């Protein structure tokens, strides 16, 4: 067993001392999709002490092209991703304590997990901006470093946020973008995932061995198909009056008003999703995006309706959505974020 | 004019005069991006007023949500 980490210990910046630190640390991964499974496998193989992975979704056939911990068997059984991930990770490295949480990473759940398990770092492997804003506020409030990673198509982006030191996600974005492309609307190739995973895991290892001065410190992005790469030092974007990380932080994304509201519509087999902030969708653009994927759509001046398998997603101009064909809020949220970002 | 965008020399059409125009040219105007011009980050509210000159070095990173 002592051979297990020998090659990692031979790497001078880690060494035996670094390996001991890694094995005493706890990492929380939010999301068990492409980025989540990639990060989880790498960190479990690296011998992190404990890993908690949170996901609300189950394994589907369309996941297998890039979500590296899952097999056909998992898709056939529609196993929850967190459960299927744990099963595989336990076999990869039985020394690591792996906790699987099948749940929506909402404010309450995230604050609970963080208070209870006190993770050393949080890895973002979610598929939407809203959850990232929640992770950012939780990370700022409890002063936990977190590593942003995202990808779509052949493009990817990553940055390590250190509360109190770097700007935060809210400093950089200022607002939650609407209607961005998602892996379910614009596709995704696995090397883009793996590249983001590589950036995230490298920064995670530096943090785990407490080698902060080696952190990249730059917002990095790449496009593996158009062969572009960019990196920007963003220190100067840190805002003293930022509501998430400034001197008088209020953590706005943890408040009730800023949360997405959901409701099961009785007797209609439908779930309503109402985003916290009103959005202004270009319905025609949205309809074209759906039509490009061969999904049957209907559009009128007020809404777009699109059939997705057994369900139907109806989006109003202000971002409110109805998901027909389910009473399950988790399932409805999954569909909403997949197609609307 | 010619700009060095993300390390590559790129010729942009004459009508592209500002950071705002450049983002629109690359269809990034509806996305949230961080723009660095000759080593300085340009605030979002300054995009329209910030003029570009031949040979400027521009770095653009736009945010995506997938994962």
Coordinates of C-alpha atoms in Angstrom, one line a residue:
Chain A
X1 CA 0.0 0.0 0.0
X2 CA 2.9 2.4 0.7
X3 CA 3.7 2.2 -3.1
X4 CA 0.3 3.6 -3.9
X5 CA 1.3 7.3 -3.8
X6 CA 5.0 6.9 -4.5
X7 CA 5.0 8.7 -7.9
X8 CA 3.1 11.6 -6.4
X9 CA 5.5 11.8 -3.4
X10 CA 8.4 11.8 -5.8
X11 CA 7.1 15.0 -7.3
X12 CA 9.1 17.5 -5.2
X13 CA 6.4 20.1 -4.5
X14 CA 4.2 17.4 -2.9
X15 CA 6.6 15.0 -1.3
X16 CA 5.8 12.7 1.7
X17 CA 4.9 15.8 3.7
X18 CA 2.4 17.0 1.1
X19 CA 0.9 13.5 0.8
X20 CA 0.3 13.4 4.5
X21 CA -1.5 16.8 4.2
X22 CA -3.6 15.5 1.3
X23 CA -4.7 12.5 3.2
X24 CA -5.8 14.6 6.1
X25 CA -8.1 16.9 4.0
X26 CA -11.7 16.9 3.1
X27 CA -13.0 18.0 -0.4
X28 CA -16.6 18.8 -1.2
X29 CA -17.6 18.5 -4.8
X30 CA -20.9 20.0 -5.9
X31 CA -22.2 18.1 -8.9
X32 CA -21.4 14.6 -10.2
X33 CA -21.6 15.2 -13.9
X34 CA -18.7 15.5 -16.3
X35 CA -16.5 17.9 -14.2
X36 CA -17.6 16.2 -10.9
X37 CA -16.7 12.7 -11.9
X38 CA -13.4 13.9 -13.4
X39 CA -12.4 15.8 -10.3
X40 CA -13.6 13.1 -8.0
X41 CA -11.6 10.3 -9.7
X42 CA -8.4 12.4 -9.7
X43 CA -8.7 13.4 -6.1
X44 CA -9.6 9.9 -4.8
X45 CA -6.7 8.5 -6.8
X46 CA -4.5 11.2 -5.3
X47 CA -5.5 10.0 -1.8
X48 CA -7.5 12.8 -0.4
X49 CA -8.7 11.9 3.2
X50 CA -12.4 12.4 2.6
X51 CA -14.6 13.3 -0.4
X52 CA -18.2 14.4 -0.3
X53 CA -20.1 14.5 -3.6
X54 CA -23.5 16.1 -4.0
X55 CA -25.9 15.6 -7.0
X56 CA -29.6 15.5 -7.5
X57 CA -29.6 13.7 -10.9
X58 CA -29.5 10.1 -12.1
X59 CA -27.3 8.5 -14.8
X60 CA -28.6 8.5 -18.4
X61 CA -27.2 7.1 -21.6
X62 CA -26.2 10.6 -22.8
X63 CA -23.9 11.0 -19.8
X64 CA -21.6 8.0 -20.7
X65 CA -19.7 9.9 -23.5
X66 CA -17.9 12.0 -20.9
X67 CA -18.9 11.3 -17.3
X68 CA -16.1 9.0 -16.5
X69 CA -17.2 7.1 -13.4
X70 CA -20.4 5.7 -15.0
X71 CA -21.1 2.5 -16.9
X72 CA -24.0 1.2 -19.0
X73 CA -25.2 -0.7 -16.0
X74 CA -25.7 2.6 -14.1
X75 CA -27.6 4.1 -16.9
X76 CA -29.8 1.1 -17.3
X77 CA -30.7 1.2 -13.6
X78 CA -31.0 5.0 -13.6
X79 CA -28.8 5.1 -10.5
X80 CA -28.5 8.4 -8.7
X81 CA -25.2 9.9 -9.9
X82 CA -23.9 10.4 -6.3
X83 CA -24.6 6.7 -5.5
X84 CA -23.1 5.4 -8.8
X85 CA -20.0 7.7 -8.3
X86 CA -19.5 6.4 -4.8
X87 CA -19.7 2.8 -5.9
X88 CA -17.0 3.3 -8.5
X89 CA -14.8 5.5 -6.3
X90 CA -14.9 2.9 -3.4
X91 CA -13.4 0.4 -5.9
X92 CA -10.8 2.9 -7.1
X93 CA -9.4 3.7 -3.6
X94 CA -10.9 2.1 -0.5
X95 CA -8.7 4.2 1.7
X96 CA -10.7 7.3 1.0
X97 CA -13.9 8.0 2.9
X98 CA -16.5 8.8 0.3
X99 CA -19.8 10.4 1.2
X100 CA -22.5 10.5 -1.4
X101 CA -25.4 13.0 -1.0
X102 CA -28.4 12.6 -3.3
X103 CA -29.8 16.1 -3.1
X104 CA -30.3 19.4 -4.8
X105 CA -27.5 21.8 -3.8
X106 CA -29.8 24.6 -2.7
X107 CA -28.9 27.2 0.0
X108 CA -30.2 25.2 2.9
X109 CA -28.6 21.9 1.9
X110 CA -25.2 23.6 1.1
X111 CA -25.0 25.5 4.3
X112 CA -25.9 22.3 6.2
X113 CA -23.3 20.3 4.5
X114 CA -20.6 22.9 5.0
X115 CA -21.4 23.5 8.7
X116 CA -21.6 19.7 9.4
X117 CA -18.6 18.5 7.4
X118 CA -16.3 21.5 7.3
X119 CA -14.7 20.9 4.0
X120 CA -11.2 22.3 3.3
X121 CA -12.0 23.2 -0.3
X122 CA -15.1 23.2 -2.5
X123 CA -15.0 22.1 -6.1
X124 CA -17.6 23.6 -8.4
X125 CA -18.9 21.0 -10.9
X126 CA -22.4 22.4 -11.4
X127 CA -24.1 23.2 -14.6
X128 CA -25.6 26.6 -13.9
X129 CA -24.6 30.1 -12.7
X130 CA -27.2 30.3 -10.0
X131 CA -25.8 27.4 -7.9
X132 CA -22.3 28.9 -8.4
X133 CA -23.5 32.2 -6.9
X134 CA -24.8 30.2 -3.9
X135 CA -21.5 28.3 -3.6
X136 CA -19.7 31.6 -3.8
X137 CA -21.7 33.2 -1.0
X138 CA -21.3 30.0 1.2
X139 CA -17.6 30.0 0.5
X140 CA -17.3 33.7 1.4
X141 CA -19.4 33.3 4.5
X142 CA -17.5 30.3 5.8
X143 CA -14.2 31.3 4.3
X144 CA -13.6 28.2 2.2
X145 CA -11.5 28.3 -1.0
X146 CA -13.5 27.1 -4.0
X147 CA -12.5 26.3 -7.6
X148 CA -14.7 27.3 -10.4
X149 CA -14.8 25.2 -13.5
X150 CA -17.2 25.3 -16.5
X151 CA -17.2 24.1 -20.1
X152 CA -19.5 24.0 -23.1
X153 CA -18.7 22.8 -26.7
X154 CA -14.9 22.9 -26.9
X155 CA -14.5 25.8 -24.6
X156 CA -13.6 25.8 -20.9
X157 CA -12.8 28.2 -18.1
X158 CA -11.5 27.9 -14.5
X159 CA -10.4 30.0 -11.5
X160 CA -9.6 29.4 -7.9
X161 CA -11.3 31.7 -5.5
X162 CA -9.7 32.4 -2.1
X163 CA -12.0 34.3 0.3
X164 CA -10.3 37.4 1.7
X165 CA -7.6 37.2 -0.9
X166 CA -8.9 37.0 -4.5
X167 CA -11.9 38.7 -6.0
X168 CA -15.1 36.5 -5.7
X169 CA -17.4 35.2 -8.3
X170 CA -19.8 38.1 -7.7
X171 CA -17.0 40.6 -8.1
X172 CA -16.2 39.2 -11.6
X173 CA -19.8 38.7 -12.9
X174 CA -21.8 41.3 -11.0
X175 CA -25.0 39.6 -12.2
X176 CA -26.3 36.1 -13.1
X177 CA -26.1 35.8 -16.9
X178 CA -29.3 34.6 -18.6
X179 CA -29.9 32.1 -21.3
X180 CA -26.3 31.0 -21.8
X181 CA -25.4 27.9 -23.9
X182 CA -25.4 24.6 -22.0
X183 CA -24.0 21.2 -22.7
X184 CA -27.5 20.1 -23.6
X185 CA -28.0 22.9 -26.1
X186 CA -24.5 23.4 -27.6
X187 CA -23.0 20.0 -26.9
X188 CA -19.7 19.2 -25.2
X189 CA -16.6 17.2 -26.1
X190 CA -14.8 15.2 -23.5
X191 CA -11.3 16.8 -23.9
X192 CA -12.8 20.2 -22.9
X193 CA -14.1 18.6 -19.8
X194 CA -10.7 16.9 -19.1
X195 CA -8.8 20.2 -19.6
X196 CA -11.0 22.0 -17.0
X197 CA -10.7 19.1 -14.7
X198 CA -6.9 19.3 -15.0
X199 CA -6.9 23.0 -14.1
X200 CA -9.2 22.4 -11.2
X201 CA -7.4 19.4 -9.8
X202 CA -4.0 21.1 -10.1
X203 CA -5.2 24.1 -8.1
X204 CA -6.9 21.8 -5.6
X205 CA -3.6 19.8 -5.0
X206 CA -1.8 23.1 -4.4
X207 CA -4.3 24.1 -1.9
X208 CA -4.4 20.7 -0.2
X209 CA -0.6 20.7 0.3
X210 CA -0.8 24.4 1.4
X211 CA 1.3 25.7 -1.4
X212 CA -0.7 28.9 -2.1
X213 CA 2.1 30.8 -3.7
X214 CA 2.0 28.3 -6.6
X215 CA -1.6 29.0 -7.4
X216 CA -2.1 30.3 -10.9
X217 CA -4.0 33.4 -9.8
X218 CA -5.4 33.9 -13.3
X219 CA -8.8 33.4 -14.8
X220 CA -8.0 30.9 -17.6
X221 CA -10.0 29.9 -20.6
X222 CA -9.3 27.9 -23.7
X223 CA -11.0 26.6 -26.9
X224 CA -9.7 23.2 -28.0
X225 CA -11.4 23.4 -31.4
X226 CA -10.5 26.9 -32.4
X227 CA -7.1 26.6 -30.7
X228 CA -7.3 29.6 -28.4
X229 CA -6.0 30.2 -24.9
X230 CA -6.3 33.2 -22.7
X231 CA -5.4 34.0 -19.1
X232 CA -6.1 37.2 -17.2
X233 CA -4.9 38.3 -13.8
X234 CA -8.1 39.5 -12.1
X235 CA -6.9 40.7 -8.7
X236 CA -7.8 44.3 -9.5
X237 CA -11.5 43.3 -10.0
X238 CA -11.9 42.7 -6.3
X239 CA -14.6 45.1 -5.0
X240 CA -14.6 46.5 -1.5
X241 CA -18.3 47.1 -1.7
X242 CA -19.1 43.6 -3.1
X243 CA -22.2 42.2 -1.4
X244 CA -20.7 38.8 -1.3
X245 CA -17.1 39.4 -0.2
X246 CA -16.8 43.1 0.6
X247 CA -16.4 44.8 4.0
X248 CA -20.2 44.8 4.6
X249 CA -21.0 41.5 2.9
X250 CA -24.7 40.4 3.1
X251 CA -24.4 37.2 1.1
X252 CA -27.3 38.1 -1.1
X253 CA -27.6 34.7 -2.8
X254 CA -28.3 33.0 0.5
X255 CA -31.4 35.1 1.1
X256 CA -34.9 33.8 0.4
X257 CA -35.7 36.5 -2.1
X258 CA -32.8 35.6 -4.3
X259 CA -33.7 31.9 -4.5
X260 CA -35.5 30.2 -7.4
X261 CA -39.0 29.3 -6.3
X262 CA -40.6 26.0 -7.2
X263 CA -44.1 24.8 -6.9
X264 CA -45.8 21.5 -7.8
X265 CA -49.1 22.4 -9.6
X266 CA -51.7 20.2 -8.1
X267 CA -53.6 18.0 -10.4
X268 CA -51.6 19.2 -13.5
X269 CA -48.6 16.9 -13.2
X270 CA -46.5 20.0 -13.6
X271 CA -43.9 22.0 -11.7
X272 CA -43.5 25.7 -11.9
X273 CA -40.0 27.3 -11.7
X274 CA -39.7 31.0 -11.1
X275 CA -36.2 32.5 -11.1
X276 CA -35.5 35.0 -8.3
X277 CA -34.7 37.8 -10.8
X278 CA -36.9 38.6 -13.7
X279 CA -35.2 37.8 -17.0
X280 CA -35.9 39.0 -20.5
X281 CA -35.7 36.1 -22.9
X282 CA -35.6 36.5 -26.6
X283 CA -38.2 33.8 -27.3
X284 CA -37.4 33.4 -31.0
X285 CA -33.7 32.9 -30.2
X286 CA -34.6 30.3 -27.5
X287 CA -37.0 28.6 -30.0
X288 CA -34.2 28.4 -32.6
X289 CA -31.8 26.9 -30.1
X290 CA -34.3 24.2 -29.3
X291 CA -35.2 23.7 -33.0
X292 CA -31.5 23.2 -33.8
X293 CA -31.5 20.1 -31.7
X294 CA -34.5 18.7 -33.6
X295 CA -36.8 19.3 -30.6
X296 CA -40.4 19.9 -31.5
X297 CA -41.3 23.5 -30.6
X298 CA -44.3 25.8 -30.5
X299 CA -44.0 29.5 -30.1
X300 CA -46.3 32.5 -29.6
X301 CA -45.6 36.0 -28.5
X302 CA -45.8 35.0 -24.8
X303 CA -44.1 31.7 -24.6
X304 CA -42.0 28.9 -26.1
X305 CA -43.1 25.3 -25.6
X306 CA -40.7 22.5 -26.3
X307 CA -41.2 18.7 -26.0
X308 CA -38.3 16.9 -24.4
X309 CA -39.0 13.2 -24.2
X310 CA -42.0 12.6 -21.9
X311 CA -41.9 16.1 -20.6
X312 CA -42.8 19.5 -22.0
X313 CA -40.9 22.7 -21.0
X314 CA -42.8 26.0 -21.4
X315 CA -40.7 29.1 -21.0
X316 CA -42.3 32.6 -20.6
X317 CA -40.6 35.8 -21.6
X318 CA -39.7 36.7 -17.9
X319 CA -37.9 33.4 -17.3
X320 CA -40.8 31.7 -15.5
X321 CA -41.1 28.1 -16.7
X322 CA -43.5 25.2 -16.4
X323 CA -42.3 21.6 -16.7
X324 CA -45.3 19.4 -17.6
X325 CA -45.1 15.6 -17.2
X326 CA -43.5 15.5 -13.7
X327 CA -44.4 16.2 -10.1
X328 CA -40.8 15.9 -9.1
X329 CA -39.2 19.2 -8.3
X330 CA -35.6 17.9 -8.6
X331 CA -36.4 16.4 -12.1
X332 CA -38.0 19.7 -13.1
X333 CA -35.0 21.7 -12.0
X334 CA -32.7 19.4 -13.8
X335 CA -34.6 20.0 -17.1
X336 CA -34.7 23.7 -16.5
X337 CA -31.0 24.2 -15.9
X338 CA -30.1 21.8 -18.7
X339 CA -32.0 23.8 -21.4
X340 CA -31.9 27.3 -19.9
X341 CA -28.5 27.3 -18.1
Chain B
X1 CA -7.4 47.5 -37.8
X2 CA -5.2 44.7 -36.4
X3 CA -5.5 43.6 -32.8
X4 CA -3.6 41.0 -30.8
X5 CA -6.5 39.0 -29.4
X6 CA -5.7 36.2 -26.9
X7 CA -2.1 36.2 -28.3
X8 CA -3.1 36.1 -32.0
X9 CA -3.0 38.8 -34.6
X10 CA -6.6 39.3 -35.8
X11 CA -7.9 41.8 -38.4
X12 CA -11.2 43.3 -37.4
X13 CA -13.6 45.2 -39.7
X14 CA -13.4 49.1 -39.7
X15 CA -16.7 49.5 -37.8
X16 CA -15.2 47.9 -34.7
X17 CA -13.9 50.9 -32.8
X18 CA -14.6 50.1 -29.1
X19 CA -14.4 47.2 -26.7
X20 CA -18.2 47.0 -26.9
X21 CA -18.0 46.8 -30.7
X22 CA -15.4 44.1 -30.4
X23 CA -17.5 42.0 -28.1
X24 CA -20.5 42.4 -30.5
X25 CA -18.2 41.4 -33.4
X26 CA -17.4 38.1 -31.6
X27 CA -21.0 37.7 -30.5
X28 CA -20.0 37.9 -26.9
X29 CA -22.0 41.1 -26.1
X30 CA -24.8 39.1 -24.5
X31 CA -22.3 37.1 -22.4
X32 CA -20.4 38.2 -19.3
X33 CA -16.7 38.6 -20.1
X34 CA -13.6 39.9 -18.5
X35 CA -11.7 42.1 -21.0
X36 CA -8.1 43.1 -20.5
X37 CA -6.7 45.9 -22.8
X38 CA -2.9 46.3 -22.8
X39 CA -2.6 44.8 -19.4
X40 CA -5.5 46.7 -17.7
X41 CA -8.9 45.2 -17.0
X42 CA -11.7 47.3 -18.5
X43 CA -14.8 47.8 -16.2
X44 CA -18.0 46.6 -17.8
X45 CA -19.6 50.1 -17.8
X46 CA -16.5 51.4 -19.7
X47 CA -16.9 49.0 -22.7
X48 CA -18.7 51.5 -24.9
X49 CA -16.4 54.4 -24.1
X50 CA -13.1 52.5 -24.5
X51 CA -11.7 53.0 -27.9
X52 CA -9.4 50.4 -29.6
X53 CA -6.2 51.3 -31.5
X54 CA -4.2 49.4 -34.1
X55 CA -1.9 46.9 -32.4
X56 CA -3.7 46.9 -29.0
X57 CA -3.3 43.7 -27.0
X58 CA -6.7 42.4 -25.9
X59 CA -7.4 39.3 -23.7
X60 CA -11.0 38.2 -23.5
X61 CA -12.4 35.5 -21.2
X62 CA -16.1 34.9 -21.3
X63 CA -18.0 32.9 -18.6
X64 CA -20.0 29.8 -19.4
X65 CA -22.2 27.8 -17.1
X66 CA -22.0 24.2 -18.4
X67 CA -20.2 21.4 -16.6

